[in-house]
PDB file of C-alpha atoms in Angstrom:
ATOM      1  CA  MET A 594       0.044   0.236   0.196  1.00 55.00           C
ATOM      2  CA  HIS A 595       1.396   3.192  -0.688  1.00 71.00           C
ATOM      3  CA  ALA A 596       2.024   5.801   2.061  1.00 77.00           C
ATOM      4  CA  LYS A 597      -0.615   8.496   2.000  1.00 97.00           C
ATOM      5  CA  VAL A 598       1.343  10.476   4.511  1.00 98.00           C
ATOM      6  CA  VAL A 599       4.883  10.887   4.215  1.00 98.00           C
ATOM      7  CA  VAL A 600       6.889  12.638   7.244  1.00 98.00           C
ATOM      8  CA  VAL A 601      10.528  13.927   6.234  1.00 98.00           C
ATOM      9  CA  GLY A 602      11.778  14.898   9.710  1.00 98.00           C
ATOM     10  CA  SER A 603      13.283  13.789  13.181  1.00 97.00           C
ATOM     11  CA  LEU A 604      13.499  10.788  15.087  1.00 97.00           C
ATOM     12  CA  ASN A 605      14.883  11.483  18.793  1.00 96.00           C
ATOM     13  CA  MET A 606      15.066   9.352  22.108  1.00 95.00           C
ATOM     14  CA  ASP A 607      13.350  11.384  24.964  1.00 90.00           C
ATOM     15  CA  LEU A 608      14.947  11.341  28.201  1.00 93.00           C
ATOM     16  CA  VAL A 609      12.515  12.583  30.574  1.00 89.00           C
ATOM     17  CA  ALA A 610      12.769  13.623  33.859  1.00 93.00           C
ATOM     18  CA  ARG A 611       9.701  14.556  36.368  1.00 91.00           C
ATOM     19  CA  THR A 612      10.312  17.153  38.763  1.00 94.00           C
ATOM     20  CA  GLN A 613       7.966  19.321  40.879  1.00 96.00           C
ATOM     21  CA  ARG A 614       9.372  22.373  39.214  1.00 95.00           C
ATOM     22  CA  LEU A 615      11.891  23.241  36.501  1.00 93.00           C
ATOM     23  CA  PRO A 616      15.217  24.395  38.224  1.00 92.00           C
ATOM     24  CA  ARG A 617      16.526  27.827  37.864  1.00 93.00           C
ATOM     25  CA  ALA A 618      19.983  28.657  36.305  1.00 92.00           C
ATOM     26  CA  GLY A 619      22.482  26.987  38.291  1.00 95.00           C
ATOM     27  CA  GLU A 620      20.032  24.963  40.508  1.00 95.00           C
ATOM     28  CA  THR A 621      20.243  21.321  41.104  1.00 95.00           C
ATOM     29  CA  LEU A 622      16.619  19.763  42.023  1.00 94.00           C
ATOM     30  CA  ALA A 623      15.425  15.985  43.112  1.00 94.00           C
ATOM     31  CA  GLY A 624      13.555  14.817  40.481  1.00 95.00           C
ATOM     32  CA  ASP A 625      10.548  12.509  40.703  1.00 96.00           C
ATOM     33  CA  SER A 626      11.112   9.895  37.844  1.00 94.00           C
ATOM     34  CA  PHE A 627      12.918   9.146  35.061  1.00 94.00           C
ATOM     35  CA  PHE A 628      12.167   7.245  31.735  1.00 90.00           C
ATOM     36  CA  THR A 629      12.965   7.233  28.301  1.00 93.00           C
ATOM     37  CA  VAL A 630      10.634   6.862  25.276  1.00 90.00           C
ATOM     38  CA  PRO A 631      11.111   7.176  21.622  1.00 94.00           C
ATOM     39  CA  GLY A 632      10.138  10.685  20.351  1.00 92.00           C
ATOM     40  CA  GLY A 633      11.075  13.410  17.538  1.00 92.00           C
ATOM     41  CA  LYS A 634       8.650  15.969  16.265  1.00 95.00           C
ATOM     42  CA  GLY A 635       9.080  13.937  12.974  1.00 97.00           C
ATOM     43  CA  ALA A 636       8.500  10.526  14.127  1.00 97.00           C
ATOM     44  CA  ASN A 637       5.623  11.823  17.008  1.00 96.00           C
ATOM     45  CA  GLN A 638       3.747  13.112  13.838  1.00 98.00           C
ATOM     46  CA  ALA A 639       4.374   9.819  11.783  1.00 98.00           C
ATOM     47  CA  VAL A 640       3.094   7.811  14.819  1.00 98.00           C
ATOM     48  CA  ALA A 641       0.064   9.592  15.190  1.00 98.00           C
ATOM     49  CA  ALA A 642      -0.806   9.944  11.478  1.00 98.00           C
ATOM     50  CA  ALA A 643      -0.520   5.955  11.671  1.00 98.00           C
ATOM     51  CA  ARG A 644      -2.527   5.565  14.896  1.00 98.00           C
ATOM     52  CA  LEU A 645      -5.358   7.668  13.585  1.00 97.00           C
ATOM     53  CA  GLY A 646      -5.804   6.076  10.384  1.00 96.00           C
ATOM     54  CA  ALA A 647      -3.247   6.717   7.776  1.00 98.00           C
ATOM     55  CA  SER A 648      -0.675   4.757   5.553  1.00 98.00           C
ATOM     56  CA  VAL A 649       2.473   6.551   6.753  1.00 98.00           C
ATOM     57  CA  ALA A 650       5.957   6.633   5.425  1.00 98.00           C
ATOM     58  CA  MET A 651       9.206   7.983   7.414  1.00 98.00           C
ATOM     59  CA  VAL A 652      11.947   9.635   5.875  1.00 98.00           C
ATOM     60  CA  GLY A 653      15.008  10.174   8.599  1.00 98.00           C
ATOM     61  CA  ASN A 654      18.037   9.428  10.102  1.00 98.00           C
ATOM     62  CA  VAL A 655      19.135   7.492  13.163  1.00 98.00           C
ATOM     63  CA  GLY A 656      22.697   6.554  14.659  1.00 98.00           C
ATOM     64  CA  ASP A 657      24.208   3.626  14.588  1.00 96.00           C
ATOM     65  CA  ASP A 658      23.338   3.249  18.349  1.00 97.00           C
ATOM     66  CA  ALA A 659      21.059   1.126  20.630  1.00 97.00           C
ATOM     67  CA  TYR A 660      18.841   4.250  20.458  1.00 97.00           C
ATOM     68  CA  GLY A 661      18.878   4.265  16.832  1.00 98.00           C
ATOM     69  CA  GLN A 662      17.419   0.578  16.556  1.00 97.00           C
ATOM     70  CA  GLN A 663      14.915   1.381  19.101  1.00 97.00           C
ATOM     71  CA  LEU A 664      13.580   4.440  17.235  1.00 98.00           C
ATOM     72  CA  ARG A 665      13.190   2.517  14.097  1.00 97.00           C
ATOM     73  CA  GLN A 666      11.583  -0.733  15.797  1.00 97.00           C
ATOM     74  CA  ALA A 667       9.114   1.819  17.647  1.00 97.00           C
ATOM     75  CA  LEU A 668       7.835   3.067  14.200  1.00 98.00           C
ATOM     76  CA  GLU A 669       7.857  -0.454  12.424  1.00 98.00           C
ATOM     77  CA  ARG A 670       5.639  -1.603  15.424  1.00 97.00           C
ATOM     78  CA  GLU A 671       3.072   1.060  14.237  1.00 97.00           C
ATOM     79  CA  GLY A 672       3.131  -0.321  10.529  1.00 97.00           C
ATOM     80  CA  ILE A 673       5.029   2.715   9.306  1.00 98.00           C
ATOM     81  CA  ASP A 674       7.447   2.349   6.338  1.00 98.00           C
ATOM     82  CA  CYS A 675      11.028   2.737   7.451  1.00 98.00           C
ATOM     83  CA  GLN A 676      12.959   2.054   4.314  1.00 98.00           C
ATOM     84  CA  ALA A 677      13.713   5.624   4.140  1.00 98.00           C
ATOM     85  CA  VAL A 678      14.995   6.023   7.760  1.00 98.00           C
ATOM     86  CA  GLY A 679      18.932   5.566   7.511  1.00 98.00           C
ATOM     87  CA  VAL A 680      21.250   4.570   9.926  1.00 98.00           C
ATOM     88  CA  CYS A 681      24.543   6.828  10.030  1.00 97.00           C
ATOM     89  CA  ALA A 682      27.876   5.188  10.616  1.00 96.00           C
ATOM     90  CA  GLY A 683      29.726   6.755  13.897  1.00 95.00           C
ATOM     91  CA  VAL A 684      26.880   9.151  14.787  1.00 96.00           C
ATOM     92  CA  SER A 685      24.669   9.339  17.935  1.00 97.00           C
ATOM     93  CA  SER A 686      21.085   9.336  17.624  1.00 98.00           C
ATOM     94  CA  GLY A 687      18.948  12.216  17.893  1.00 98.00           C
ATOM     95  CA  VAL A 688      18.073  12.966  21.899  1.00 96.00           C
ATOM     96  CA  ALA A 689      16.079  15.285  23.548  1.00 89.00           C
ATOM     97  CA  LEU A 690      16.513  16.006  27.449  1.00 91.00           C
ATOM     98  CA  ILE A 691      12.890  16.800  28.694  1.00 87.00           C
ATOM     99  CA  MET A 692      11.954  18.086  32.378  1.00 91.00           C
ATOM    100  CA  VAL A 693       8.549  17.838  33.147  1.00 86.00           C
ATOM    101  CA  ASP A 694       7.134  20.025  36.022  1.00 91.00           C
ATOM    102  CA  ALA A 695       4.239  19.303  38.305  1.00 90.00           C
ATOM    103  CA  ALA A 696       1.829  21.805  36.120  1.00 86.00           C
ATOM    104  CA  SER A 697       2.786  19.724  33.247  1.00 76.00           C
ATOM    105  CA  GLN A 698       4.820  22.292  31.551  1.00 81.00           C
ATOM    106  CA  ASN A 699       8.212  21.328  29.939  1.00 78.00           C
ATOM    107  CA  SER A 700      11.720  22.717  29.090  1.00 85.00           C
ATOM    108  CA  ILE A 701      13.559  20.501  26.503  1.00 83.00           C
ATOM    109  CA  VAL A 702      17.196  20.533  25.031  1.00 88.00           C
ATOM    110  CA  ILE A 703      17.546  18.513  21.507  1.00 87.00           C
ATOM    111  CA  ILE A 704      21.109  17.080  20.430  1.00 94.00           C
ATOM    112  CA  PRO A 705      20.566  16.503  16.442  1.00 96.00           C
ATOM    113  CA  GLY A 706      22.673  13.608  15.997  1.00 97.00           C
ATOM    114  CA  GLY A 707      22.128  11.679  12.969  1.00 98.00           C
ATOM    115  CA  ASN A 708      18.941  14.227  12.226  1.00 98.00           C
ATOM    116  CA  GLY A 709      21.588  16.652  11.513  1.00 97.00           C
ATOM    117  CA  LEU A 710      22.857  14.661   8.495  1.00 98.00           C
ATOM    118  CA  LEU A 711      19.778  14.488   6.560  1.00 98.00           C
ATOM    119  CA  THR A 712      20.452  16.327   3.504  1.00 98.00           C
ATOM    120  CA  PRO A 713      18.104  17.105   0.203  1.00 98.00           C
ATOM    121  CA  ALA A 714      20.018  14.043  -1.640  1.00 98.00           C
ATOM    122  CA  THR A 715      18.794  11.680   1.314  1.00 96.00           C
ATOM    123  CA  VAL A 716      15.437  12.564   0.719  1.00 98.00           C
ATOM    124  CA  GLN A 717      15.886  13.028  -3.128  1.00 98.00           C
ATOM    125  CA  ARG A 718      16.846   8.976  -3.369  1.00 98.00           C
ATOM    126  CA  PHE A 719      13.256   8.561  -1.978  1.00 98.00           C
ATOM    127  CA  ASP A 720      11.454  10.573  -4.035  1.00 98.00           C
ATOM    128  CA  ARG A 721       9.209   7.656  -5.338  1.00 97.00           C
ATOM    129  CA  LEU A 722       7.856   7.917  -1.747  1.00 98.00           C
ATOM    130  CA  LEU A 723       7.046  11.800  -2.201  1.00 98.00           C
ATOM    131  CA  GLN A 724       5.121  11.148  -5.441  1.00 98.00           C
ATOM    132  CA  GLN A 725       2.871   8.374  -3.847  1.00 97.00           C
ATOM    133  CA  ALA A 726       1.991  10.603  -1.110  1.00 98.00           C
ATOM    134  CA  GLU A 727      -1.204  12.737  -0.383  1.00 98.00           C
ATOM    135  CA  VAL A 728       0.363  14.754   2.364  1.00 98.00           C
ATOM    136  CA  ILE A 729       4.138  15.712   2.948  1.00 98.00           C
ATOM    137  CA  ILE A 730       4.821  16.966   6.615  1.00 98.00           C
ATOM    138  CA  CYS A 731       7.948  18.577   7.518  1.00 98.00           C
ATOM    139  CA  GLN A 732       9.450  20.290  10.858  1.00 98.00           C
ATOM    140  CA  LEU A 733      12.307  22.082  11.627  1.00 97.00           C
ATOM    141  CA  GLU A 734      14.393  19.449  13.666  1.00 95.00           C
ATOM    142  CA  VAL A 735      16.568  18.814  10.420  1.00 97.00           C
ATOM    143  CA  PRO A 736      18.688  21.130   8.302  1.00 98.00           C
ATOM    144  CA  ALA A 737      17.098  23.941   6.580  1.00 97.00           C
ATOM    145  CA  ALA A 738      18.344  23.167   3.444  1.00 98.00           C
ATOM    146  CA  THR A 739      16.763  19.680   3.481  1.00 98.00           C
ATOM    147  CA  VAL A 740      13.055  21.183   4.718  1.00 98.00           C
ATOM    148  CA  ALA A 741      13.426  23.444   1.845  1.00 98.00           C
ATOM    149  CA  TRP A 742      13.962  21.381  -1.117  1.00 98.00           C
ATOM    150  CA  THR A 743      11.211  19.183   0.279  1.00 98.00           C
ATOM    151  CA  LEU A 744       8.616  21.844   0.469  1.00 98.00           C
ATOM    152  CA  ALA A 745       9.663  22.993  -2.872  1.00 98.00           C
ATOM    153  CA  ARG A 746       9.379  19.244  -4.358  1.00 98.00           C
ATOM    154  CA  GLY A 747       6.149  18.650  -2.254  1.00 98.00           C
ATOM    155  CA  ARG A 748       4.502  21.804  -4.236  1.00 97.00           C
ATOM    156  CA  GLU A 749       6.157  20.862  -7.698  1.00 98.00           C
ATOM    157  CA  LEU A 750       4.185  17.567  -7.053  1.00 98.00           C
ATOM    158  CA  GLY A 751       1.216  19.186  -6.304  1.00 98.00           C
ATOM    159  CA  LYS A 752       0.736  17.567  -2.905  1.00 98.00           C
ATOM    160  CA  THR A 753      -0.592  18.932   0.360  1.00 98.00           C
ATOM    161  CA  VAL A 754       2.290  20.418   1.988  1.00 98.00           C
ATOM    162  CA  ILE A 755       2.084  20.783   5.626  1.00 98.00           C
ATOM    163  CA  LEU A 756       5.072  22.807   7.737  1.00 98.00           C
ATOM    164  CA  ASN A 757       4.932  22.628  11.108  1.00 98.00           C
ATOM    165  CA  PRO A 758       7.640  25.487  12.154  1.00 98.00           C
ATOM    166  CA  ALA A 759       8.997  23.707  15.451  1.00 94.00           C
ATOM    167  CA  PRO A 760      11.258  24.718  17.229  1.00 90.00           C
ATOM    168  CA  ALA A 761      11.135  28.224  15.385  1.00 90.00           C
ATOM    169  CA  SER A 762      13.525  31.276  16.785  1.00 83.00           C
ATOM    170  CA  GLY A 763      12.954  33.810  14.051  1.00 91.00           C
ATOM    171  CA  PRO A 764      11.195  34.478  10.724  1.00 95.00           C
ATOM    172  CA  LEU A 765      10.978  31.636   7.807  1.00 97.00           C
ATOM    173  CA  PRO A 766      12.788  32.458   4.519  1.00 97.00           C
ATOM    174  CA  ALA A 767      10.416  34.022   2.466  1.00 96.00           C
ATOM    175  CA  ASP A 768      10.404  31.955  -0.623  1.00 96.00           C
ATOM    176  CA  TRP A 769       9.177  29.183   1.654  1.00 98.00           C
ATOM    177  CA  PHE A 770       5.537  30.103   1.932  1.00 97.00           C
ATOM    178  CA  ALA A 771       4.725  29.648  -1.524  1.00 95.00           C
ATOM    179  CA  HIS A 772       4.976  25.935  -0.676  1.00 97.00           C
ATOM    180  CA  ILE A 773       3.066  25.608   2.216  1.00 97.00           C
ATOM    181  CA  ASP A 774      -0.373  24.634   2.236  1.00 97.00           C
ATOM    182  CA  TYR A 775      -0.827  24.865   5.987  1.00 98.00           C
ATOM    183  CA  LEU A 776       1.555  26.445   8.349  1.00 98.00           C
ATOM    184  CA  THR A 777       1.128  25.169  11.771  1.00 98.00           C
ATOM    185  CA  PRO A 778       2.861  27.089  14.694  1.00 97.00           C
ATOM    186  CA  ASN A 779       1.956  27.087  18.217  1.00 96.00           C
ATOM    187  CA  GLU A 780       1.656  30.361  20.150  1.00 95.00           C
ATOM    188  CA  SER A 781       5.819  31.616  20.701  1.00 94.00           C
ATOM    189  CA  GLU A 782       6.498  30.046  17.138  1.00 97.00           C
ATOM    190  CA  ALA A 783       3.975  31.791  15.571  1.00 97.00           C
ATOM    191  CA  GLU A 784       5.002  35.203  17.528  1.00 96.00           C
ATOM    192  CA  ALA A 785       8.870  33.984  16.034  1.00 96.00           C
ATOM    193  CA  LEU A 786       7.693  33.897  12.591  1.00 97.00           C
ATOM    194  CA  ALA A 787       5.330  36.973  12.304  1.00 96.00           C
ATOM    195  CA  GLY A 788       6.603  39.415  14.746  1.00 95.00           C
ATOM    196  CA  VAL A 789       3.287  39.654  16.380  1.00 90.00           C
ATOM    197  CA  PRO A 790       2.249  38.055  19.930  1.00 92.00           C
ATOM    198  CA  ALA A 791      -0.131  35.258  20.052  1.00 94.00           C
ATOM    199  CA  THR A 792      -0.979  34.711  23.625  1.00 93.00           C
ATOM    200  CA  ASP A 793      -4.807  34.727  23.506  1.00 96.00           C
ATOM    201  CA  ILE A 794      -7.510  34.312  20.416  1.00 97.00           C
ATOM    202  CA  ASP A 795      -7.641  37.783  19.330  1.00 97.00           C
ATOM    203  CA  SER A 796      -3.622  38.202  18.605  1.00 97.00           C
ATOM    204  CA  ALA A 797      -3.561  34.429  17.527  1.00 97.00           C
ATOM    205  CA  ARG A 798      -5.866  35.976  14.818  1.00 98.00           C
ATOM    206  CA  ARG A 799      -3.577  38.808  14.246  1.00 97.00           C
ATOM    207  CA  ALA A 800      -0.408  36.682  13.989  1.00 97.00           C
ATOM    208  CA  GLY A 801      -2.189  34.315  11.305  1.00 98.00           C
ATOM    209  CA  GLU A 802      -3.347  37.191   9.199  1.00 97.00           C
ATOM    210  CA  ARG A 803       0.438  38.687   9.340  1.00 97.00           C
ATOM    211  CA  LEU A 804       1.873  35.145   8.335  1.00 97.00           C
ATOM    212  CA  LEU A 805      -0.822  35.277   5.286  1.00 96.00           C
ATOM    213  CA  GLN A 806       0.651  38.853   4.619  1.00 96.00           C
ATOM    214  CA  LEU A 807       4.256  37.052   4.287  1.00 95.00           C
ATOM    215  CA  GLY A 808       2.925  34.493   1.668  1.00 94.00           C
ATOM    216  CA  ALA A 809       1.244  31.880   3.946  1.00 93.00           C
ATOM    217  CA  ARG A 810      -1.831  30.367   2.134  1.00 96.00           C
ATOM    218  CA  LYS A 811      -3.467  28.952   5.779  1.00 98.00           C
ATOM    219  CA  VAL A 812      -2.695  29.169   8.812  1.00 98.00           C
ATOM    220  CA  ILE A 813      -3.149  26.964  12.023  1.00 98.00           C
ATOM    221  CA  VAL A 814      -1.890  28.619  15.166  1.00 98.00           C
ATOM    222  CA  THR A 815      -2.406  25.936  18.358  1.00 97.00           C
ATOM    223  CA  LEU A 816      -3.226  27.653  21.530  1.00 95.00           C
ATOM    224  CA  GLY A 817      -2.853  24.467  23.869  1.00 91.00           C
ATOM    225  CA  PRO A 818      -5.897  24.734  26.036  1.00 92.00           C
ATOM    226  CA  LEU A 819      -7.292  27.925  24.102  1.00 95.00           C
ATOM    227  CA  GLY A 820      -7.743  25.470  21.296  1.00 96.00           C
ATOM    228  CA  ALA A 821      -6.744  26.420  17.486  1.00 97.00           C
ATOM    229  CA  MET A 822      -7.126  29.563  15.296  1.00 98.00           C
ATOM    230  CA  PHE A 823      -7.585  28.743  11.751  1.00 98.00           C
ATOM    231  CA  VAL A 824      -6.683  31.818   9.160  1.00 98.00           C
ATOM    232  CA  ASP A 825      -6.857  31.964   5.354  1.00 98.00           C
ATOM    233  CA  GLY A 826      -7.769  34.592   2.671  1.00 96.00           C
ATOM    234  CA  ALA A 827     -11.639  33.978   3.358  1.00 97.00           C
ATOM    235  CA  GLY A 828     -11.117  34.862   7.291  1.00 97.00           C
ATOM    236  CA  SER A 829     -10.467  33.292  10.430  1.00 98.00           C
ATOM    237  CA  ARG A 830     -12.193  30.644  12.661  1.00 98.00           C
ATOM    238  CA  HIS A 831     -11.710  29.613  16.384  1.00 98.00           C
ATOM    239  CA  TYR A 832     -11.765  26.013  17.385  1.00 97.00           C
ATOM    240  CA  PRO A 833     -12.363  25.695  20.890  1.00 96.00           C
ATOM    241  CA  ALA A 834     -10.019  22.656  22.605  1.00 91.00           C
ATOM    242  CA  THR A 835     -11.436  19.649  24.647  1.00 85.00           C
ATOM    243  CA  VAL A 836     -11.407  20.248  28.582  1.00 84.00           C
ATOM    244  CA  VAL A 837      -9.208  17.821  30.050  1.00 89.00           C
ATOM    245  CA  LYS A 838      -6.938  17.611  33.223  1.00 86.00           C
ATOM    246  CA  ALA A 839      -3.136  17.861  31.596  1.00 81.00           C
ATOM    247  CA  LEU A 840      -0.451  15.359  32.534  1.00 77.00           C
ATOM    248  CA  ASP A 841       1.968  15.967  30.251  1.00 73.00           C
ATOM    249  CA  THR A 842       1.909  18.099  27.283  1.00 74.00           C
ATOM    250  CA  THR A 843       5.136  16.655  25.578  1.00 73.00           C
ATOM    251  CA  ALA A 844       3.937  15.715  22.002  1.00 83.00           C
ATOM    252  CA  ALA A 845       0.521  17.369  21.936  1.00 93.00           C
ATOM    253  CA  GLY A 846       1.046  19.585  19.113  1.00 95.00           C
ATOM    254  CA  ASP A 847       2.658  16.316  17.281  1.00 96.00           C
ATOM    255  CA  THR A 848      -0.245  14.628  17.358  1.00 97.00           C
ATOM    256  CA  PHE A 849      -2.701  17.409  16.564  1.00 97.00           C
ATOM    257  CA  ILE A 850      -0.395  17.547  13.007  1.00 98.00           C
ATOM    258  CA  GLY A 851      -0.615  13.831  12.782  1.00 98.00           C
ATOM    259  CA  GLY A 852      -4.306  13.909  13.319  1.00 98.00           C
ATOM    260  CA  PHE A 853      -5.306  16.604  11.177  1.00 98.00           C
ATOM    261  CA  ALA A 854      -3.014  15.301   8.263  1.00 98.00           C
ATOM    262  CA  ALA A 855      -4.838  11.483   8.986  1.00 98.00           C
ATOM    263  CA  GLY A 856      -8.373  13.260   8.798  1.00 97.00           C
ATOM    264  CA  LEU A 857      -7.371  14.813   5.546  1.00 98.00           C
ATOM    265  CA  VAL A 858      -5.967  11.568   3.604  1.00 97.00           C
ATOM    266  CA  ARG A 859      -9.428   9.935   5.238  1.00 96.00           C
ATOM    267  CA  GLY A 860     -11.444  12.334   3.419  1.00 96.00           C
ATOM    268  CA  MET A 861     -12.800  15.016   6.403  1.00 97.00           C
ATOM    269  CA  GLU A 862     -13.061  18.224   5.046  1.00 97.00           C
ATOM    270  CA  GLU A 863     -10.768  21.196   6.471  1.00 97.00           C
ATOM    271  CA  GLY A 864     -12.841  21.919   9.380  1.00 97.00           C
ATOM    272  CA  GLU A 865     -13.326  18.420  10.542  1.00 97.00           C
ATOM    273  CA  ALA A 866      -9.886  17.474  10.258  1.00 97.00           C
ATOM    274  CA  ILE A 867      -8.823  20.193  12.606  1.00 98.00           C
ATOM    275  CA  ALA A 868     -11.251  19.292  15.259  1.00 96.00           C
ATOM    276  CA  PHE A 869     -10.312  15.644  14.691  1.00 97.00           C
ATOM    277  CA  GLY A 870      -6.485  16.675  15.545  1.00 97.00           C
ATOM    278  CA  GLN A 871      -7.782  18.329  18.238  1.00 96.00           C
ATOM    279  CA  ARG A 872      -9.822  15.465  20.153  1.00 96.00           C
ATOM    280  CA  ALA A 873      -6.483  13.315  19.475  1.00 97.00           C
ATOM    281  CA  ALA A 874      -4.369  16.330  21.389  1.00 96.00           C
ATOM    282  CA  ALA A 875      -6.754  16.352  24.173  1.00 94.00           C
ATOM    283  CA  LEU A 876      -6.337  13.036  24.966  1.00 94.00           C
ATOM    284  CA  SER A 877      -2.526  12.705  24.447  1.00 95.00           C
ATOM    285  CA  VAL A 878      -1.972  15.711  27.138  1.00 91.00           C
ATOM    286  CA  THR A 879      -3.542  13.334  29.728  1.00 90.00           C
ATOM    287  CA  ARG A 880      -1.052  10.742  29.285  1.00 89.00           C
ATOM    288  CA  ALA A 881       2.912  10.653  30.078  1.00 77.00           C
ATOM    289  CA  GLY A 882       5.432  10.644  27.381  1.00 76.00           C
ATOM    290  CA  ALA A 883       5.748  11.467  23.875  1.00 79.00           C
ATOM    291  CA  GLN A 884       4.803   8.421  21.601  1.00 91.00           C
ATOM    292  CA  PRO A 885       3.274   6.567  24.618  1.00 88.00           C
ATOM    293  CA  SER A 886       0.522   9.482  25.127  1.00 91.00           C
ATOM    294  CA  ILE A 887      -0.540   9.600  21.142  1.00 96.00           C
ATOM    295  CA  PRO A 888      -4.170   7.876  21.362  1.00 96.00           C
ATOM    296  CA  TYR A 889      -5.489   5.284  17.926  1.00 96.00           C
ATOM    297  CA  LEU A 890      -7.968   5.402  15.871  1.00 96.00           C
ATOM    298  CA  ALA A 891     -10.958   3.981  17.809  1.00 94.00           C
ATOM    299  CA  GLU A 892     -10.376   6.307  20.931  1.00 94.00           C
ATOM    300  CA  VAL A 893     -11.344   9.543  18.669  1.00 91.00           C
ATOM    301  CA  ALA A 894     -13.029   8.915  15.737  1.00 63.00           C
ATOM    302  CA  PRO A 895     -16.319  10.558  15.045  1.00 58.00           C
ATOM    303  CA  CYS A 896     -19.444   8.262  15.366  1.00 46.00           C
ATOM    304  CA  GLY A 897     -20.063   6.581  12.232  1.00 41.00           C
ATOM    305  CA  ARG A 898     -16.202   6.914  10.931  1.00 46.00           C
ATOM    306  CA  GLN A 899     -13.898   4.253  11.455  1.00 44.00           C
TER     307      GLN A 899
END
């Protein structure tokens, strides 16, 4: 079966420490627990799309270490096509050091490892996967040149192209916008890209409108418990979030992206796919960890749709 969603991006092993609060600079705290779990924005989004009903292929790199084997195996267990997940000799796999406090907020440091060696030429070798896809998803945890090539190739092929600009610390290259169908920043990423705060529903709409002015076709600003703001040339719409008690927000955004993409390839209209992704993300924050928190289709499917 051809993969309808192709994710070009990162695979990381998450090293997670839970603590009552995040440490201040120079401070040492006693933590509550520690565990390792497969993650990385690209891999998380691939897992989310697969669990939520899409056929998925992953394009990325791991190192030649035990983490790399575990990361690839985690994707294969979900039925994800891993033919394009390469192993980089003499390089570590990507690692994310994550601290989660009692309020379920997190602080993350990423070491790219093999992710940093994902080149445009690597992706080009698997162009057949892009040709067969309906939706192509990218993030910013692999080299910018690789993201730029993939976005442009996706547009050339006429695919639906989603860019989750995470982690973004500044504006995107101006020529990227023309290749993106859906730009999906969170609050801080929207501010970094647009230069406009996105701290509430109204300011998120303004940030989205600014991103349209910069060339974006459609923008979905995810706002955590405030929901999501959709903005395009026809106007804007706010999608309220499902109210839940959050345990761990890690991978909530990735779950939304994967769910949104899965909804699109399963034939949902745009707004329905957004709401579907939101329901999946709401479930994910009630569980610990990145990939372990991502729900399955049967848990979030709307009535009558499997």
